């Protein structure tokens, strides 16, 4: 019954609003709260007009509780008064909150009374009105994989609530947040999103995020930051961004000889040798355009296990053996690559969970599905 009476109001400070990475976490959390019987609502700050605080203190003197600016903040402050719990949703921007959220927080000044009073061992500004919510949750995500990037934001959020009558009910700070919206990463992020959902139910039912749930939410989505960095860098390259050291290495590699034994088209698909041998048949020349690359496979649990595919001049040919200058080396157990080739396993998920590893051109790896039709 307690949950039925509870109102959670999320303030989303992402410029991407409902289409952003943070919103994925926010939605999981609010869905959990609703499942426990709470009412939830979201304010998208990006759709609001909120002028900067100019520090005039008129809201503390001539018109107590009322700002000189006549903008959307008036309505937002009213809505805040009818919430039980505030959910501050925001991406990490330069180790702290984005400007949209900072303007909102600054413009909450009318909610505070100017007096500086001692509460416990702290001096604080007391709240001006009784009804202002005192309990809050932070939801954030960051582009970097390591969670220490949130240290500044978490500290700021704690200080915002550093008064005996204010309480932080939990913080969801998700490293490697861009993985949240990649369809192929659905499995990898499932546990985190389930924890965010549980966090919503726990805040309603138990008054705060429980330690076991918080422990999951304190982890990054990227178990291996180096693997994640490869993915991110490949994304930026695909957007036309020059990645200096990589590009220089590629220029030096020059035209490659083909020192292997040509592989004939396979009659079955039982080994990675069959998969590589079949790649010329499923090659999509129109997708390759002027691409000139060598992909080396190093397969464990298979003899001989060394094969390579050459793509150049709009053609594709496969060989047994080892190429001296591959652009991409794929090191994989036989069953993993067979599973990917047969469409039973997602290549991206298998990579993120380190079922196979690569060296070299990550962008090329990401482009493989477009270069070959489905079962190569
Ligand atoms: C101006 C700006 C500053 C950023 N600063 C950081 C940062 O300090 N640390 C970090 O890990 N990511 C940083 N990011 C990346 C965002 O936190 C990341 O892309 C996030 O997933 C965006 O979430 P959203 O889609 O909800 O807006 C920054 C992005 C921008 C545009």
Coordinates of C-alpha atoms and ligand atoms in Angstrom, one line a residue:
X1 CA 0.0 0.0 0.0
X2 CA 2.9 2.3 0.8
X3 CA 4.0 2.0 -2.9
X4 CA 0.6 3.1 -4.1
X5 CA 0.9 6.4 -2.5
X6 CA 4.4 7.2 -3.7
X7 CA 5.3 9.6 -6.5
X8 CA 8.7 9.5 -8.2
X9 CA 9.6 12.5 -10.3
X10 CA 12.6 12.0 -12.7
X11 CA 14.4 15.1 -13.9
X12 CA 16.2 14.1 -17.1
X13 CA 19.2 16.5 -17.8
X14 CA 20.4 14.7 -20.9
X15 CA 20.4 16.8 -24.1
X16 CA 19.4 13.5 -25.8
X17 CA 16.3 13.2 -23.6
X18 CA 14.3 10.0 -24.0
X19 CA 16.6 8.9 -26.9
X20 CA 19.7 9.0 -24.7
X21 CA 21.7 6.3 -23.0
X22 CA 20.8 7.6 -19.5
X23 CA 17.1 7.3 -20.4
X24 CA 17.5 3.5 -20.8
X25 CA 18.6 3.3 -17.2
X26 CA 15.9 5.7 -16.1
X27 CA 13.2 3.7 -17.8
X28 CA 14.4 0.4 -16.2
X29 CA 14.4 2.1 -12.7
X30 CA 11.0 3.8 -13.1
X31 CA 9.5 0.6 -14.5
X32 CA 10.7 -1.2 -11.3
X33 CA 9.1 1.6 -9.2
X34 CA 5.8 1.3 -11.1
X35 CA 5.8 -2.5 -10.6
X36 CA 6.0 -1.8 -6.9
X37 CA 2.9 0.4 -7.2
X38 CA 4.5 3.9 -7.4
X39 CA 3.5 6.6 -9.8
X40 CA 6.3 8.0 -12.0
X41 CA 6.7 11.0 -14.1
X42 CA 9.5 12.5 -16.1
X43 CA 10.5 16.1 -16.9
X44 CA 12.8 16.5 -19.9
X45 CA 14.9 19.5 -19.2
X46 CA 15.9 19.7 -22.9
X47 CA 12.3 20.7 -23.7
X48 CA 12.2 23.4 -21.1
X49 CA 13.2 27.0 -21.0
X50 CA 15.4 27.5 -17.9
X51 CA 17.4 30.7 -17.8
X52 CA 20.7 30.8 -15.8
X53 CA 20.5 31.9 -12.2
X54 CA 22.0 35.5 -12.2
X55 CA 22.8 35.4 -8.5
X56 CA 20.6 38.4 -7.6
X57 CA 19.1 36.7 -4.5
X58 CA 15.7 38.4 -5.1
X59 CA 14.1 35.0 -4.5
X60 CA 15.6 35.2 -0.9
X61 CA 14.8 38.9 -0.3
X62 CA 12.1 41.0 -2.2
X63 CA 10.0 38.0 -3.4
X64 CA 10.8 35.1 -1.0
X65 CA 10.6 31.8 -2.9
X66 CA 9.9 33.4 -6.3
X67 CA 12.6 33.9 -9.0
X68 CA 12.8 37.0 -11.1
X69 CA 12.9 34.8 -14.3
X70 CA 9.4 33.9 -15.6
X71 CA 10.2 30.6 -17.4
X72 CA 9.4 26.9 -17.2
X73 CA 11.1 26.6 -13.8
X74 CA 8.0 28.0 -12.1
X75 CA 6.0 24.9 -13.2
X76 CA 8.9 22.5 -12.5
X77 CA 9.2 23.8 -8.9
X78 CA 5.5 23.3 -8.4
X79 CA 5.7 19.7 -9.7
X80 CA 8.6 19.0 -7.4
X81 CA 6.5 19.9 -4.4
X82 CA 4.1 17.0 -5.2
X83 CA 6.8 14.4 -5.5
X84 CA 8.0 12.1 -2.8
X85 CA 11.3 11.1 -4.4
X86 CA 13.3 13.0 -7.0
X87 CA 15.3 11.1 -9.5
X88 CA 18.2 13.1 -11.0
X89 CA 19.0 11.6 -14.4
X90 CA 22.0 12.9 -16.4
X91 CA 24.9 11.8 -18.5
X92 CA 28.4 12.5 -17.1
X93 CA 29.8 15.7 -18.7
X94 CA 33.4 16.6 -17.9
X95 CA 33.3 14.6 -14.6
X96 CA 30.2 16.3 -13.4
X97 CA 26.6 17.2 -14.5
X98 CA 25.7 18.7 -17.9
X99 CA 24.7 22.3 -18.2
X100 CA 21.0 21.6 -18.5
X101 CA 21.1 19.9 -15.0
X102 CA 23.3 22.5 -13.5
X103 CA 20.9 25.3 -14.5
X104 CA 18.1 23.3 -13.0
X105 CA 20.0 22.8 -9.7
X106 CA 21.0 26.4 -9.5
X107 CA 17.4 27.5 -10.1
X108 CA 16.2 25.5 -7.2
X109 CA 17.6 28.3 -5.0
X110 CA 14.1 29.6 -4.2
X111 CA 13.4 26.3 -2.4
X112 CA 16.1 27.1 0.1
X113 CA 15.9 29.6 2.9
X114 CA 18.9 32.0 3.2
X115 CA 19.5 31.4 6.9
X116 CA 22.6 29.3 7.7
X117 CA 21.6 27.0 10.6
X118 CA 23.5 24.3 12.4
X119 CA 22.0 20.8 11.9
X120 CA 24.0 18.1 13.6
X121 CA 27.6 19.1 12.9
X122 CA 26.8 21.0 9.6
X123 CA 25.7 24.4 8.7
X124 CA 23.0 24.3 6.1
X125 CA 20.3 26.3 4.4
X126 CA 17.0 24.9 5.6
X127 CA 14.3 24.1 3.1
X128 CA 11.8 26.9 2.6
X129 CA 8.7 24.7 2.4
X130 CA 7.8 21.5 4.3
X131 CA 6.7 19.6 1.2
X132 CA 9.9 19.8 -0.8
X133 CA 11.1 16.2 -1.4
X134 CA 14.1 15.2 0.7
X135 CA 14.9 11.8 -0.8
X136 CA 16.7 11.4 -4.1
X137 CA 18.3 8.9 -6.5
X138 CA 21.1 9.6 -9.0
X139 CA 21.1 8.0 -12.4
X140 CA 24.0 8.6 -14.7
X141 CA 26.1 7.0 -17.4
X142 CA 29.5 7.8 -18.9
X143 CA 31.4 7.2 -22.2
X144 CA 34.5 6.0 -20.3
X145 CA 34.5 2.5 -19.0
X146 CA 36.0 3.0 -15.6
X147 CA 33.7 3.9 -12.8
X148 CA 36.1 6.3 -11.0
X149 CA 35.1 8.9 -13.6
X150 CA 31.9 9.4 -11.5
X151 CA 33.8 10.3 -8.3
X152 CA 33.2 14.1 -8.8
X153 CA 29.5 13.7 -9.7
X154 CA 28.8 11.4 -6.8
X155 CA 30.5 13.7 -4.4
X156 CA 28.5 16.7 -5.7
X157 CA 25.3 14.7 -5.4
X158 CA 26.2 13.7 -1.8
X159 CA 26.9 17.3 -0.9
X160 CA 23.6 18.4 -2.4
X161 CA 21.9 16.1 0.2
X162 CA 24.4 16.8 3.0
X163 CA 21.8 17.7 5.6
X164 CA 20.3 15.6 8.3
X165 CA 16.8 15.7 6.8
X166 CA 18.0 14.8 3.2
X167 CA 18.8 11.4 2.0
X168 CA 20.4 9.7 -1.1
X169 CA 18.6 6.4 -1.6
X170 CA 21.1 5.1 -4.1
X171 CA 23.2 6.0 -7.1
X172 CA 23.2 4.2 -10.5
X173 CA 26.4 5.3 -12.3
X174 CA 27.0 3.2 -15.3
X175 CA 30.5 3.1 -17.0
X176 CA 30.5 2.4 -20.7
X177 CA 26.9 3.6 -21.0
X178 CA 26.9 3.8 -24.9
X179 CA 26.7 -0.1 -24.8
X180 CA 23.1 0.3 -23.4
X181 CA 21.6 1.2 -26.8
X182 CA 23.5 -1.2 -29.0
X183 CA 21.0 -4.0 -30.0
X184 CA 23.8 -6.6 -30.2
X185 CA 24.8 -5.9 -26.6
X186 CA 21.3 -6.7 -25.3
X187 CA 22.5 -9.9 -23.5
X188 CA 25.6 -8.2 -22.0
X189 CA 23.6 -5.3 -20.4
X190 CA 20.7 -7.5 -19.3
X191 CA 22.0 -8.0 -15.7
X192 CA 22.7 -4.3 -15.2
X193 CA 19.2 -3.3 -16.5
X194 CA 17.6 -5.9 -14.3
X195 CA 19.5 -4.5 -11.3
X196 CA 18.2 -1.0 -12.3
X197 CA 14.7 -2.4 -12.3
X198 CA 15.2 -4.0 -8.9
X199 CA 16.6 -0.7 -7.6
X200 CA 13.3 0.9 -8.5
X201 CA 11.2 -1.7 -6.7
X202 CA 13.6 -1.5 -3.6
X203 CA 13.4 2.3 -3.4
X204 CA 9.6 2.0 -3.2
X205 CA 9.4 -1.1 -1.0
X206 CA 12.5 -0.8 1.2
X207 CA 13.2 2.9 1.1
X208 CA 16.6 2.5 -0.6
X209 CA 18.6 0.5 -3.1
X210 CA 19.7 -2.7 -1.4
X211 CA 23.5 -3.5 -1.1
X212 CA 23.4 -6.5 -3.4
X213 CA 21.7 -4.5 -6.1
X214 CA 23.9 -1.5 -5.5
X215 CA 27.0 -3.8 -5.9
X216 CA 25.9 -4.8 -9.4
X217 CA 25.1 -1.2 -10.3
X218 CA 28.6 -0.1 -9.2
X219 CA 30.2 -2.2 -11.9
X220 CA 31.0 -1.0 -15.4
X221 CA 29.3 -2.5 -18.4
X222 CA 32.7 -3.1 -19.8
X223 CA 34.4 -5.9 -18.0
X224 CA 37.5 -5.3 -20.1
X225 CA 38.2 -1.6 -20.7
X226 CA 40.7 -2.3 -23.5
X227 CA 38.1 -4.4 -25.4
X228 CA 35.6 -1.6 -25.0
X229 CA 38.1 1.1 -26.1
X230 CA 38.6 -0.9 -29.3
X231 CA 34.9 -0.9 -30.0
X232 CA 34.6 2.8 -29.3
X233 CA 37.6 3.7 -31.5
X234 CA 36.2 1.6 -34.3
X235 CA 33.0 3.5 -34.0
X236 CA 34.8 6.9 -34.3
X237 CA 36.8 5.6 -37.3
X238 CA 33.5 4.6 -39.0
X239 CA 32.4 8.2 -38.5
X240 CA 35.4 9.4 -40.5
X241 CA 37.5 10.4 -37.6
X242 CA 41.3 10.0 -38.2
X243 CA 42.9 7.9 -35.5
X244 CA 46.6 8.9 -36.1
X245 CA 48.7 5.9 -34.9
X246 CA 46.4 3.3 -36.5
X247 CA 46.3 5.1 -39.9
X248 CA 50.1 5.4 -40.0
X249 CA 50.5 1.7 -39.4
X250 CA 48.1 0.9 -42.2
X251 CA 50.0 3.1 -44.7
X252 CA 53.3 1.4 -44.0
X253 CA 51.9 -2.1 -44.6
X254 CA 52.1 -1.8 -48.4
X255 CA 50.9 -4.4 -50.9
X256 CA 50.8 -7.9 -49.5
X257 CA 52.0 -11.2 -51.1
X258 CA 49.7 -14.2 -50.8
X259 CA 51.9 -17.0 -49.4
X260 CA 49.3 -19.7 -48.7
X261 CA 47.6 -22.7 -50.3
X262 CA 44.4 -21.6 -52.1
X263 CA 41.3 -23.1 -50.5
X264 CA 38.6 -24.5 -52.7
X265 CA 34.9 -23.9 -52.1
X266 CA 33.7 -26.2 -49.2
X267 CA 30.9 -28.9 -49.5
X268 CA 30.1 -28.7 -45.8
X269 CA 30.4 -26.3 -42.8
X270 CA 32.1 -28.4 -40.1
X271 CA 35.4 -26.5 -39.5
X272 CA 36.6 -23.0 -39.6
X273 CA 38.6 -24.1 -42.6
X274 CA 35.2 -24.7 -44.3
X275 CA 34.0 -21.3 -43.2
X276 CA 37.1 -19.4 -44.5
X277 CA 37.1 -21.4 -47.7
X278 CA 33.4 -20.4 -48.2
X279 CA 34.0 -16.7 -47.7
X280 CA 34.7 -15.9 -51.4
X281 CA 31.2 -17.4 -52.3
X282 CA 29.4 -15.2 -49.9
X283 CA 31.6 -12.1 -50.6
X284 CA 29.7 -8.9 -51.5
X285 CA 31.9 -7.1 -53.8
X286 CA 29.6 -4.0 -53.9
X287 CA 30.0 -3.6 -50.1
X288 CA 33.8 -3.9 -50.3
X289 CA 34.3 -1.2 -53.0
X290 CA 38.1 -0.4 -53.1
X291 CA 38.9 -2.2 -49.8
X292 CA 42.3 -3.9 -49.8
X293 CA 42.8 -6.1 -46.6
X294 CA 44.0 -9.4 -45.3
X295 CA 42.1 -11.2 -42.5
X296 CA 44.1 -13.9 -40.7
X297 CA 42.4 -16.6 -38.7
X298 CA 44.2 -18.5 -35.9
X299 CA 42.0 -21.3 -34.8
X300 CA 42.5 -23.3 -31.6
X301 CA 41.2 -26.9 -31.5
X302 CA 41.6 -27.3 -35.2
X303 CA 44.5 -28.5 -37.4
X304 CA 46.2 -26.7 -39.1
X305 CA 44.1 -23.8 -37.8
X306 CA 45.9 -21.1 -39.8
X307 CA 43.9 -19.5 -42.7
X308 CA 43.6 -16.1 -44.3
X309 CA 41.3 -14.3 -46.6
X310 CA 42.5 -11.6 -49.0
X311 CA 40.1 -8.9 -50.2
X312 CA 41.4 -6.6 -53.0
X313 CA 40.3 -5.2 -56.4
X314 CA 36.7 -6.2 -55.6
X315 CA 37.6 -9.9 -55.2
X316 CA 38.0 -12.3 -52.3
X317 CA 40.2 -15.3 -52.1
X318 CA 41.0 -17.7 -49.1
X319 CA 44.2 -19.5 -48.3
X320 CA 45.6 -22.0 -45.8
X321 CA 48.7 -20.7 -44.0
X322 CA 50.0 -17.5 -42.3
X323 CA 50.1 -14.1 -44.0
X324 CA 53.0 -11.9 -43.0
X325 CA 51.0 -8.6 -43.0
X326 CA 47.4 -9.2 -41.9
X327 CA 45.2 -6.1 -41.2
X328 CA 43.1 -8.1 -38.8
X329 CA 44.0 -11.3 -36.8
X330 CA 41.1 -13.3 -35.4
X331 CA 42.1 -15.7 -32.6
X332 CA 39.2 -18.1 -31.9
X333 CA 38.3 -21.5 -30.7
X334 CA 36.8 -23.5 -33.6
X335 CA 33.3 -23.8 -32.0
X336 CA 33.0 -20.1 -31.4
X337 CA 33.7 -19.0 -35.0
X338 CA 31.5 -21.9 -36.3
X339 CA 28.7 -20.6 -34.1
X340 CA 29.1 -17.1 -35.4
X341 CA 29.2 -18.3 -39.0
X342 CA 26.1 -20.4 -38.5
X343 CA 24.3 -17.4 -37.0
X344 CA 23.9 -19.2 -33.6
X345 CA 26.1 -16.7 -31.8
X346 CA 26.3 -12.9 -32.0
X347 CA 29.8 -11.9 -33.1
X348 CA 29.8 -8.7 -31.1
X349 CA 28.6 -10.4 -27.9
X350 CA 31.2 -13.2 -28.3
X351 CA 33.8 -10.5 -28.7
X352 CA 32.7 -8.5 -25.6
X353 CA 32.6 -11.7 -23.5
X354 CA 36.1 -12.6 -24.8
X355 CA 35.2 -15.8 -26.4
X356 CA 37.6 -14.8 -29.2
X357 CA 40.1 -12.0 -29.4
X358 CA 41.5 -9.9 -32.2
X359 CA 44.6 -7.9 -33.1
X360 CA 44.6 -5.1 -35.6
X361 CA 41.7 -3.4 -37.4
X362 CA 38.7 -3.4 -35.2
X363 CA 36.6 -1.5 -37.8
X364 CA 37.2 -4.3 -40.3
X365 CA 35.9 -6.8 -37.7
X366 CA 32.8 -4.7 -37.3
X367 CA 32.3 -4.5 -41.1
X368 CA 32.5 -8.2 -41.6
X369 CA 28.7 -8.8 -41.5
X370 CA 28.3 -6.3 -44.3
X371 CA 31.1 -7.7 -46.5
X372 CA 29.7 -11.3 -46.4
X373 CA 26.2 -12.5 -46.7
X374 CA 24.9 -14.4 -43.6
X375 CA 26.4 -17.9 -43.6
X376 CA 30.0 -17.5 -44.5
Ligands
LIG1 C1 30.3 17.7 -23.5 C2 30.4 16.3 -23.1 C3 31.2 15.9 -22.1 C4 31.4 14.6 -21.7 N1 32.2 14.3 -20.6 C5 32.4 13.0 -20.3 C6 33.3 12.7 -19.2 O1 33.8 13.5 -18.5 N2 33.4 11.4 -18.9 C7 32.8 10.4 -19.6 O2 33.1 9.2 -19.3 N3 32.0 10.7 -20.7 C8 31.8 11.9 -21.0 N4 30.9 12.3 -22.0 C9 30.2 11.2 -22.7 C10 28.8 11.0 -22.2 O3 28.7 10.9 -20.8 C11 28.2 9.7 -22.9 O4 28.2 9.8 -24.3 C12 26.8 9.4 -22.4 O5 26.5 8.0 -22.8 C13 25.7 10.3 -23.0 O6 24.4 9.9 -22.4 P1 23.1 10.4 -23.0 O7 22.9 9.7 -24.3 O8 22.0 10.1 -22.0 O9 23.2 11.9 -23.2 C14 30.7 13.6 -22.4 C15 29.9 13.9 -23.5 C16 29.8 15.3 -23.9 C17 28.9 15.6 -25.1

